[in-house]
One Martini backbone bead per residue (centre of mass of N, CA, C, O) as a GRO file, in nm:
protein
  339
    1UNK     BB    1  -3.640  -0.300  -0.831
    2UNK     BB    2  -3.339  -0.416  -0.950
    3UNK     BB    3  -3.483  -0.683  -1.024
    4UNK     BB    4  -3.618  -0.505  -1.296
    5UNK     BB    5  -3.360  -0.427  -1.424
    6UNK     BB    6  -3.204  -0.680  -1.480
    7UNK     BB    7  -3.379  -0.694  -1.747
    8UNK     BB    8  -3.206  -0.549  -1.845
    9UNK     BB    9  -2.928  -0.476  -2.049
   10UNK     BB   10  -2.591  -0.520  -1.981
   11UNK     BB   11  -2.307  -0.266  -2.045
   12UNK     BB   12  -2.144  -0.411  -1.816
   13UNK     BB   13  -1.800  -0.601  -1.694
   14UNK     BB   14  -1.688  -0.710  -1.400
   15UNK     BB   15  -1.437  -0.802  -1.282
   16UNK     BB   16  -1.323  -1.047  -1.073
   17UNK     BB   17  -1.028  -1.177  -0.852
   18UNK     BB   18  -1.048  -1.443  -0.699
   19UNK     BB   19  -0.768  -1.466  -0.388
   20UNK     BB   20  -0.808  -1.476  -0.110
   21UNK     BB   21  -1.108  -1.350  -0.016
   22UNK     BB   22  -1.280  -1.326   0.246
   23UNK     BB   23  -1.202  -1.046   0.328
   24UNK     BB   24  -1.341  -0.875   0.089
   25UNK     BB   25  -1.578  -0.955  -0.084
   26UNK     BB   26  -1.831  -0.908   0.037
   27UNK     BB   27  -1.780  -0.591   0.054
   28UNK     BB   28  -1.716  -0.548  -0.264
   29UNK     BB   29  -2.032  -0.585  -0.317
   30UNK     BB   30  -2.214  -0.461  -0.144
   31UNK     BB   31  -2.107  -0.168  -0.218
   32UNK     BB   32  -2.160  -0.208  -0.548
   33UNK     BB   33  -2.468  -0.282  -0.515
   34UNK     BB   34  -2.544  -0.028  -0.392
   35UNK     BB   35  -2.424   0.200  -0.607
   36UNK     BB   36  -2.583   0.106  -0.814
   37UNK     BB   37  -2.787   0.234  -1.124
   38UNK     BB   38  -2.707  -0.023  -1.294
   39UNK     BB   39  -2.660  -0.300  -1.467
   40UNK     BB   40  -2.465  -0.567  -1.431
   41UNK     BB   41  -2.200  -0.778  -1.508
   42UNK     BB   42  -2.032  -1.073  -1.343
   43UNK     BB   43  -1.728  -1.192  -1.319
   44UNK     BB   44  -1.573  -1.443  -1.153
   45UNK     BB   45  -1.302  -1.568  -1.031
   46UNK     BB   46  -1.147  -1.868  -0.922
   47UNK     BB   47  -0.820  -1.856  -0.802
   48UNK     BB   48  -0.792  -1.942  -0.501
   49UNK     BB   49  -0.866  -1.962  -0.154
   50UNK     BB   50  -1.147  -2.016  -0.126
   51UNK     BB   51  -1.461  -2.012   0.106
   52UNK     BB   52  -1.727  -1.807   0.038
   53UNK     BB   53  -1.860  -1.859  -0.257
   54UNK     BB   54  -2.147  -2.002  -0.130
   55UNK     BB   55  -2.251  -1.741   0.057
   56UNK     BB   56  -2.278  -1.519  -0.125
   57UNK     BB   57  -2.409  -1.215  -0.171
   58UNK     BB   58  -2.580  -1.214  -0.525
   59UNK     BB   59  -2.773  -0.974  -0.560
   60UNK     BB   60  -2.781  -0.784  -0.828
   61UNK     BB   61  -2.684  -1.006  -1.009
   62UNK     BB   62  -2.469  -1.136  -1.304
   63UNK     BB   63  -2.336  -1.421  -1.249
   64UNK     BB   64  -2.035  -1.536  -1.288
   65UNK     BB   65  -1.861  -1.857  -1.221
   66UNK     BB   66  -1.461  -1.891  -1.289
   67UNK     BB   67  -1.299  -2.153  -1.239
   68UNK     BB   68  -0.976  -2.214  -1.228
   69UNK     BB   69  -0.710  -2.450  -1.256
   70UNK     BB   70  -0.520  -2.264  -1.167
   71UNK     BB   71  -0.341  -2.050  -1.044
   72UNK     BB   72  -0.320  -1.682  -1.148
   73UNK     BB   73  -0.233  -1.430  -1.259
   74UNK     BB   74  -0.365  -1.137  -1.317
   75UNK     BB   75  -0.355  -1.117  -1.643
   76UNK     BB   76  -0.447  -1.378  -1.665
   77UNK     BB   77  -0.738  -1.404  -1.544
   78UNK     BB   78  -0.816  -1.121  -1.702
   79UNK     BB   79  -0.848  -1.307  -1.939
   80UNK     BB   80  -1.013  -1.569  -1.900
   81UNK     BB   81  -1.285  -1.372  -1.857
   82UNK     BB   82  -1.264  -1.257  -2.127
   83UNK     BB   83  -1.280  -1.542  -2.309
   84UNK     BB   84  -1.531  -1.564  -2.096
   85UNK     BB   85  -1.721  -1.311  -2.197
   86UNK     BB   86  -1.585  -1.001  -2.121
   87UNK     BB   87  -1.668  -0.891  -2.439
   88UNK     BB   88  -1.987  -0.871  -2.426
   89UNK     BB   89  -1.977  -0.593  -2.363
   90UNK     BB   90  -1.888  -0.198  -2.380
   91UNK     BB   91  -1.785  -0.298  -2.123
   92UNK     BB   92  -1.483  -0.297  -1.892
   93UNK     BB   93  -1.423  -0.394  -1.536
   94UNK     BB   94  -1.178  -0.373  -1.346
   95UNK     BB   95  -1.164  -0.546  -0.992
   96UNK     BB   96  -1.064  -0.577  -0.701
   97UNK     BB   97  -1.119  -0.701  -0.395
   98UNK     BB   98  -0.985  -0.451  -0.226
   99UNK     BB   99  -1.259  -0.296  -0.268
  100UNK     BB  100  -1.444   0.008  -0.203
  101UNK     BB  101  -1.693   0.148  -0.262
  102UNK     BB  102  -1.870   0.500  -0.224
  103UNK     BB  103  -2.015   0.514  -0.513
  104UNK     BB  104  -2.085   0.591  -0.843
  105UNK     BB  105  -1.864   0.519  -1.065
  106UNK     BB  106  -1.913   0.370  -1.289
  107UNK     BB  107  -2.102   0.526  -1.419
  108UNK     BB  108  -1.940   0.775  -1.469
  109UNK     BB  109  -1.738   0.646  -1.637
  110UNK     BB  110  -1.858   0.580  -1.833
  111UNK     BB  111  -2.015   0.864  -1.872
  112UNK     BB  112  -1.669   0.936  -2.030
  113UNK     BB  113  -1.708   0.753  -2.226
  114UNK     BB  114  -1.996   0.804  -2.363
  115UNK     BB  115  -1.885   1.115  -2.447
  116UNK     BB  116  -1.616   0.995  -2.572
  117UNK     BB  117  -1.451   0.815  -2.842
  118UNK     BB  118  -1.171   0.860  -2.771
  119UNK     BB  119  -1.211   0.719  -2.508
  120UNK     BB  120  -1.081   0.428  -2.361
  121UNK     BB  121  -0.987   0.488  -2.023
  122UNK     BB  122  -1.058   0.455  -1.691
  123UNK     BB  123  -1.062   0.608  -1.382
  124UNK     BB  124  -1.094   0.691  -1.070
  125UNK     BB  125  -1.070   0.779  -0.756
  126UNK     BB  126  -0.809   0.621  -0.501
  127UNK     BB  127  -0.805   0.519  -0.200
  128UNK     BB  128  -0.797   0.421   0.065
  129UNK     BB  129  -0.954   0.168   0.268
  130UNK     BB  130  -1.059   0.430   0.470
  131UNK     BB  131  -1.029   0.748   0.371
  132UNK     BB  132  -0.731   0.870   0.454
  133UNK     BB  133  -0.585   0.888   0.155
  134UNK     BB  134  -0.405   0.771  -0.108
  135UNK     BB  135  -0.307   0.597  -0.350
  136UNK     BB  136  -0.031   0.536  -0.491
  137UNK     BB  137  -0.084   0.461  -0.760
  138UNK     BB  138  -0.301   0.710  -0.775
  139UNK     BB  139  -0.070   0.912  -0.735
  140UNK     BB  140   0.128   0.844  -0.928
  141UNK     BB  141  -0.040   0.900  -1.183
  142UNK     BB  142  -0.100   1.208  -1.140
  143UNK     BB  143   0.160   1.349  -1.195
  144UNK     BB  144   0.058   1.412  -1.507
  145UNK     BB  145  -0.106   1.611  -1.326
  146UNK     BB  146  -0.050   1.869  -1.167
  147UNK     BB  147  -0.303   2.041  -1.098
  148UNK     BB  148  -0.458   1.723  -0.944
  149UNK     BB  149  -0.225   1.653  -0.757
  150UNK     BB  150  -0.190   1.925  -0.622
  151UNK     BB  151  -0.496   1.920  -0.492
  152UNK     BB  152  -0.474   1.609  -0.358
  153UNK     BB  153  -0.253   1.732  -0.163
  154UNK     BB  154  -0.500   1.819   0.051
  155UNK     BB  155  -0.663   1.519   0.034
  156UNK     BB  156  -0.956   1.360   0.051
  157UNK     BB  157  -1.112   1.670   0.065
  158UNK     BB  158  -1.069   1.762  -0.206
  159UNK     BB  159  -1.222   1.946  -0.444
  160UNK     BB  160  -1.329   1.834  -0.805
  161UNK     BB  161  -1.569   1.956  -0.928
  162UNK     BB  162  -1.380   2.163  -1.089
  163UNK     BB  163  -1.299   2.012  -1.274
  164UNK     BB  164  -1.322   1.774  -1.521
  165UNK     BB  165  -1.405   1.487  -1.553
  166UNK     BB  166  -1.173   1.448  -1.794
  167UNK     BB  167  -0.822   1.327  -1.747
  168UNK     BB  168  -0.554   1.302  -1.870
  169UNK     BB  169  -0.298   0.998  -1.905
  170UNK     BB  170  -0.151   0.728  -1.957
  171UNK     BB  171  -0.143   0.572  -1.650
  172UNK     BB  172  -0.310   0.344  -1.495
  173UNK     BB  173  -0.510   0.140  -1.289
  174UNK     BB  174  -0.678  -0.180  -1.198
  175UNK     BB  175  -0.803  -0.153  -0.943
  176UNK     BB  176  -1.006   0.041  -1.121
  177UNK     BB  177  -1.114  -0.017  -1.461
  178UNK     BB  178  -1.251   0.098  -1.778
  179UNK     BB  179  -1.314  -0.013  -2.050
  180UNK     BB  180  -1.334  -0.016  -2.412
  181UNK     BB  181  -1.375  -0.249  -2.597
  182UNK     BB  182  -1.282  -0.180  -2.841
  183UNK     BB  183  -0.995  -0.090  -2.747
  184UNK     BB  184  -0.913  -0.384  -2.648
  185UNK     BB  185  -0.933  -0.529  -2.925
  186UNK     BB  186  -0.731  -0.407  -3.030
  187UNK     BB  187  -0.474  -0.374  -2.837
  188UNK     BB  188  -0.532  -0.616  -2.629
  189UNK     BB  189  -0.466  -0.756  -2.338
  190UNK     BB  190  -0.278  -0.870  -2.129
  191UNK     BB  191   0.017  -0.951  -2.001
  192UNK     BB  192   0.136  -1.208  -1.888
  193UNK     BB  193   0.477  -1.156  -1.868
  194UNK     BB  194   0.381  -1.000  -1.581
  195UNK     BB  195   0.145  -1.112  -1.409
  196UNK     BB  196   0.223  -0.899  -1.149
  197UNK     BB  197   0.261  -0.614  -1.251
  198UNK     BB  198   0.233  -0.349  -1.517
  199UNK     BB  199   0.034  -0.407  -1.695
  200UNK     BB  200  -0.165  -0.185  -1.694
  201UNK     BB  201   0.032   0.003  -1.820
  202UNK     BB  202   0.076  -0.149  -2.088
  203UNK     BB  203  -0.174  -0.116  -2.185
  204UNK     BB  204  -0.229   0.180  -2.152
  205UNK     BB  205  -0.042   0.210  -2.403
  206UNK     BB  206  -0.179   0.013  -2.642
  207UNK     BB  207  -0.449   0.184  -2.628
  208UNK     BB  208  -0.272   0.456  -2.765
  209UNK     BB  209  -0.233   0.356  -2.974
  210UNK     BB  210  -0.493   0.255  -3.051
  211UNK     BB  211  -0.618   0.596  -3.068
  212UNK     BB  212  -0.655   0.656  -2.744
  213UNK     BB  213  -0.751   0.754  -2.423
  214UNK     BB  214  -0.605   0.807  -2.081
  215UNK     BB  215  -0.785   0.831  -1.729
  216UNK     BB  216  -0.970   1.047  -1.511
  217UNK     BB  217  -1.227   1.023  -1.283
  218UNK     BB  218  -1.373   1.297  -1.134
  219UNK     BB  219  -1.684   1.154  -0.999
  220UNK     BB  220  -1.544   0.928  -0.808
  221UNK     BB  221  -1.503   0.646  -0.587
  222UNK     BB  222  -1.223   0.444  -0.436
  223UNK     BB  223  -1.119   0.211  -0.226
  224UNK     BB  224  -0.764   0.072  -0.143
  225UNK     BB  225  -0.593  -0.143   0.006
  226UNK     BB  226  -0.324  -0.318  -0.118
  227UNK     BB  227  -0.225  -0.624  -0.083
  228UNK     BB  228  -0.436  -0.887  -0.023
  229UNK     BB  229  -0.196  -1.148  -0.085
  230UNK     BB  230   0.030  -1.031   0.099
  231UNK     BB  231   0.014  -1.230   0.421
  232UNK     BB  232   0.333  -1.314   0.381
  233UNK     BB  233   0.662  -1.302   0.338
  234UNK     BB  234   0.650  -1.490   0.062
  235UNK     BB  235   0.446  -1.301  -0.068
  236UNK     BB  236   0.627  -1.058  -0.067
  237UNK     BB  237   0.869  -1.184  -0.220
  238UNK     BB  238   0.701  -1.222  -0.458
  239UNK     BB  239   0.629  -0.905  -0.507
  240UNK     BB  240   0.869  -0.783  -0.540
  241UNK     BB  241   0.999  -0.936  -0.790
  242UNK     BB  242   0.799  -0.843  -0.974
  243UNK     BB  243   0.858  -0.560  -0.980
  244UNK     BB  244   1.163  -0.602  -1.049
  245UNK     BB  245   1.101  -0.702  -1.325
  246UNK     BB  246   0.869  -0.523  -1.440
  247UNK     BB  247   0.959  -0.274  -1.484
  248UNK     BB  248   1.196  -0.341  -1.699
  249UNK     BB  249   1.011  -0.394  -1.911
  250UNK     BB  250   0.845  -0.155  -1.911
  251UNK     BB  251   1.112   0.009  -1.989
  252UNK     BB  252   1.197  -0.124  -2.254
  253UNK     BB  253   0.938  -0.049  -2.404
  254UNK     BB  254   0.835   0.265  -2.273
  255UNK     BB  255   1.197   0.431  -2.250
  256UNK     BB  256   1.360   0.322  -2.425
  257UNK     BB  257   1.514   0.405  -2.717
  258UNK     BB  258   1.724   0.144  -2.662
  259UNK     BB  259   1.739  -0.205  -2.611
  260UNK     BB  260   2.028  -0.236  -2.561
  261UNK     BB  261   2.152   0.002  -2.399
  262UNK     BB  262   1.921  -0.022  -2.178
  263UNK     BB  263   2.060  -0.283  -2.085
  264UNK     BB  264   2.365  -0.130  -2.013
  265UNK     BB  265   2.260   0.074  -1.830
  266UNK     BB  266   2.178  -0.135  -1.598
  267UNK     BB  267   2.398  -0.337  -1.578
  268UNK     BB  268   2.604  -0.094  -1.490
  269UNK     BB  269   2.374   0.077  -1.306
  270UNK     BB  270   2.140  -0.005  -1.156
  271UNK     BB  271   2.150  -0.254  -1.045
  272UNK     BB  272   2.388  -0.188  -0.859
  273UNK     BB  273   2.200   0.070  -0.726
  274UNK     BB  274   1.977  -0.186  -0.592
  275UNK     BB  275   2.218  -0.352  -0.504
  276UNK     BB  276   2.272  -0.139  -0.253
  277UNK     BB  277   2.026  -0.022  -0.112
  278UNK     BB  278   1.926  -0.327  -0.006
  279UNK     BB  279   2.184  -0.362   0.171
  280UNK     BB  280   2.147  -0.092   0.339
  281UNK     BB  281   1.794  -0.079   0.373
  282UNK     BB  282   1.666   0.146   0.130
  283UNK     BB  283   1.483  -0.111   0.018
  284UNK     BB  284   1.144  -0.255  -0.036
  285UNK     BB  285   1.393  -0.467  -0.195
  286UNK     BB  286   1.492  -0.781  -0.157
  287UNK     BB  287   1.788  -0.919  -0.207
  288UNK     BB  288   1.669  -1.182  -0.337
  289UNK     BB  289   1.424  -1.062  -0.492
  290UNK     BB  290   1.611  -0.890  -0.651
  291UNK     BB  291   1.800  -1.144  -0.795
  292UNK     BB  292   1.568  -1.308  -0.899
  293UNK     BB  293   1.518  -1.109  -1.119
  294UNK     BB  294   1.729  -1.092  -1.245
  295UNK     BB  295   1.691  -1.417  -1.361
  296UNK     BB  296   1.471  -1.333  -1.503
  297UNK     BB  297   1.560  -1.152  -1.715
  298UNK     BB  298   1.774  -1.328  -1.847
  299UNK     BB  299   1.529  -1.509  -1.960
  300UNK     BB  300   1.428  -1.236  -2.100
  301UNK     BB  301   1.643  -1.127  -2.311
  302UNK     BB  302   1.555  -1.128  -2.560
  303UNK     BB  303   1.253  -0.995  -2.498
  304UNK     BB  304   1.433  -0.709  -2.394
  305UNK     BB  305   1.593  -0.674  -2.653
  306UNK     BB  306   1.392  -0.770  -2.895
  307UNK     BB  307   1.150  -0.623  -3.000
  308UNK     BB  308   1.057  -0.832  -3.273
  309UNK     BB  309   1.052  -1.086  -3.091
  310UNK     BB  310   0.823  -0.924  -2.860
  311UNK     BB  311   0.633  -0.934  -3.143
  312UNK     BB  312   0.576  -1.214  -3.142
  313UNK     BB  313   0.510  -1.363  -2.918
  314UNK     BB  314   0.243  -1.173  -2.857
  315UNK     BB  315   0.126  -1.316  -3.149
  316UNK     BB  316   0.104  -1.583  -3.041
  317UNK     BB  317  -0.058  -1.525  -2.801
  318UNK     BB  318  -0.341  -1.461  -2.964
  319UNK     BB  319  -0.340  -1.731  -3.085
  320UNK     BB  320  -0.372  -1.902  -2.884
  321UNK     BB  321  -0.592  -1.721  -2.724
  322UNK     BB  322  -0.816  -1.647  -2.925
  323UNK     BB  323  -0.812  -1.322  -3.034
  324UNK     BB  324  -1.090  -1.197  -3.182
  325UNK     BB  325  -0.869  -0.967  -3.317
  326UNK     BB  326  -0.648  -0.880  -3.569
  327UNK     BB  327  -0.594  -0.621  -3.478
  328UNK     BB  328  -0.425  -0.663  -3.257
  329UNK     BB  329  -0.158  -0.498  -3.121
  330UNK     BB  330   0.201  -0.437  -3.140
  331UNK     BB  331   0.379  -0.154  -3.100
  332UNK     BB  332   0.619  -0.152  -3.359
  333UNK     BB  333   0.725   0.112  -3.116
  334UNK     BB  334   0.901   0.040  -2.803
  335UNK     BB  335   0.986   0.363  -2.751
  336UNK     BB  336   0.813   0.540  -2.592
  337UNK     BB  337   0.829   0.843  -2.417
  338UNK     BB  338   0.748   0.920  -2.101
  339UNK     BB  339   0.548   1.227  -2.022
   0.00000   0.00000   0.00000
């Protein structure tokens, strides 16, 4: 039966890059795709050291395998998959390896992104990977609606069928994220700037930006293990590295009032505070990663310095990767508080 569904024209695009998935994509597609009742099309990226994917059962899907040239952050492969098909359905949806579909989310945040042309992006609910907690970082997302983080403060069994469909919110995970392909268009894709950590943040500043809502389908459900090419030692002090240097461009662009001053406030106060936290072992990014990151904003310091040129930039990556609107826009005013 689903294989006559098929013949149906698939209405979104799931993206998934696979980097180092056999332990996680085999799960994640076929909780997918039992949970699916609508044609979906999968963009899959091999992004290296996958050795599953000959095997995969993809049954029930319209997939193309897209290898990379090398390895790729997370925002850059899923510019790639953007780029190479990802626009061609009515929506786009950005998915971890290491999730767990529960229900029918992806129906759900569709149907609430096709009830509001106004709405931009949603995430579902997201949990750990056993269904046991709720994900650190749909949690920390969620502070932003109060009523909601309340009642979820409750454990994974709380209720939410009383709540709205959707609630608004800045900022979601892209750990599974539905995007309205057109507000993608004009917004513009992830900024490679991030490699990985706080892209999904940036974006959804962005779409917020081209006149779009951003926020949570409370009707849906999905498990996230989080962090599943943290591997090894050195995979881990490689991923504090990237939170510790992305965090400040991302407060750069979208905490700072003046981006001269809190720079000045940054290395006067916080880099200090954070680099005391670390000696001290209050802090989960190592002093290694935490320093190297220093030299990494060092370098990016005139586009952390200078809106105007952090625009320019942007404006060059779009062109470079003929980035198909030139409605793309990169925020005037990159200084918007976060609320």
């Amino acid at each position: 039966m689903f294989g006559l569904v098929l013949a149906m024209e698939a209405f979104a695009t799931v993206i998934i890059i696979a980097h180092r998935a056999d332990r996680w994509l085999p799960v994640c597609l076929a909780s997918l795709r039992e949970s699916l009742r609508y044609p979906m099309r999968l963009l899959l990226v091999d992004n290296g050291g996958n050795t599953c994917l000959e095997g995969l059962d993809l049954t029930g899907f319209d997939v193309s395998v897209l290898p990379s040239s090398r390895p790729m952050g997370f925002a850059e492969a899923n510019n790639f998959a953007l780029l190479n098909g990802g626009l061609d359905s009515e929506f786009v949806c950005f998915l971890n390896q290491d999730t767990i579909s529960r229900e029918d989310w992806l129906s759900a945040s569709i149907g609430v992104l096709r009830a509001d042309a106004s709405i931009g992006a949603v995430m579902p609910l997201i949990e750990n990977y056993e269904g046991t907690a709720w994900d650190e970082a749909f949690s920390s997302c969620c502070r932003a609606a109060p009523e909601l983080h309340g009642r979820l403060s409750q454990g994974v069994f709380a209720r939410t069928d009383d709540f709205p469909p959707f609630i608004e919110v800045p900022e979601i995970t892209a750990a599974a994220m539905v995007v309205r392909t057109e507000a993608l268009l004009k917004a513009g894709p992830f900024d490679p700037i991030y490699g990985s950590y706080y892209e999904d943040y940036d974006l959804c500043r962005r779409i917020a930006q081209a006149g779009y809502k951003v926020g949570i389908c409370t009707r849906g459900r999905v498990g996230h293990f989080g962090g599943s090419v943290t591997t090894d030692r050195r995979a881990y002090a490689r991923r504090a590295r990237w939170i510790a240097r992305n965090r400040v461009i991302y407060a750069a662009r979208w905490k700072w009032r003046n981006r001269l001053w809190g720079l000045a406030k940054y290395a006067a106060w916080e880099m200090p505070w954070r680099t005391a936290r670390s000696l001290l072992g209050r802090s989960q990014i190592p002093l290694r990663s935490l320093l190297l990151a220093q030299i990494d904003l060092l370098r990016l310091g005139r586009r952390l310095a200078s809106a105007d040129y952090d625009r320019r930039c942007w404006n060059d990556y779009l062109g470079t990767v003929g980035w198909p609107n030139v409605g793309s826009r990169f925020p005037a005013q990159l200084a918007t508080r976060v609320t």
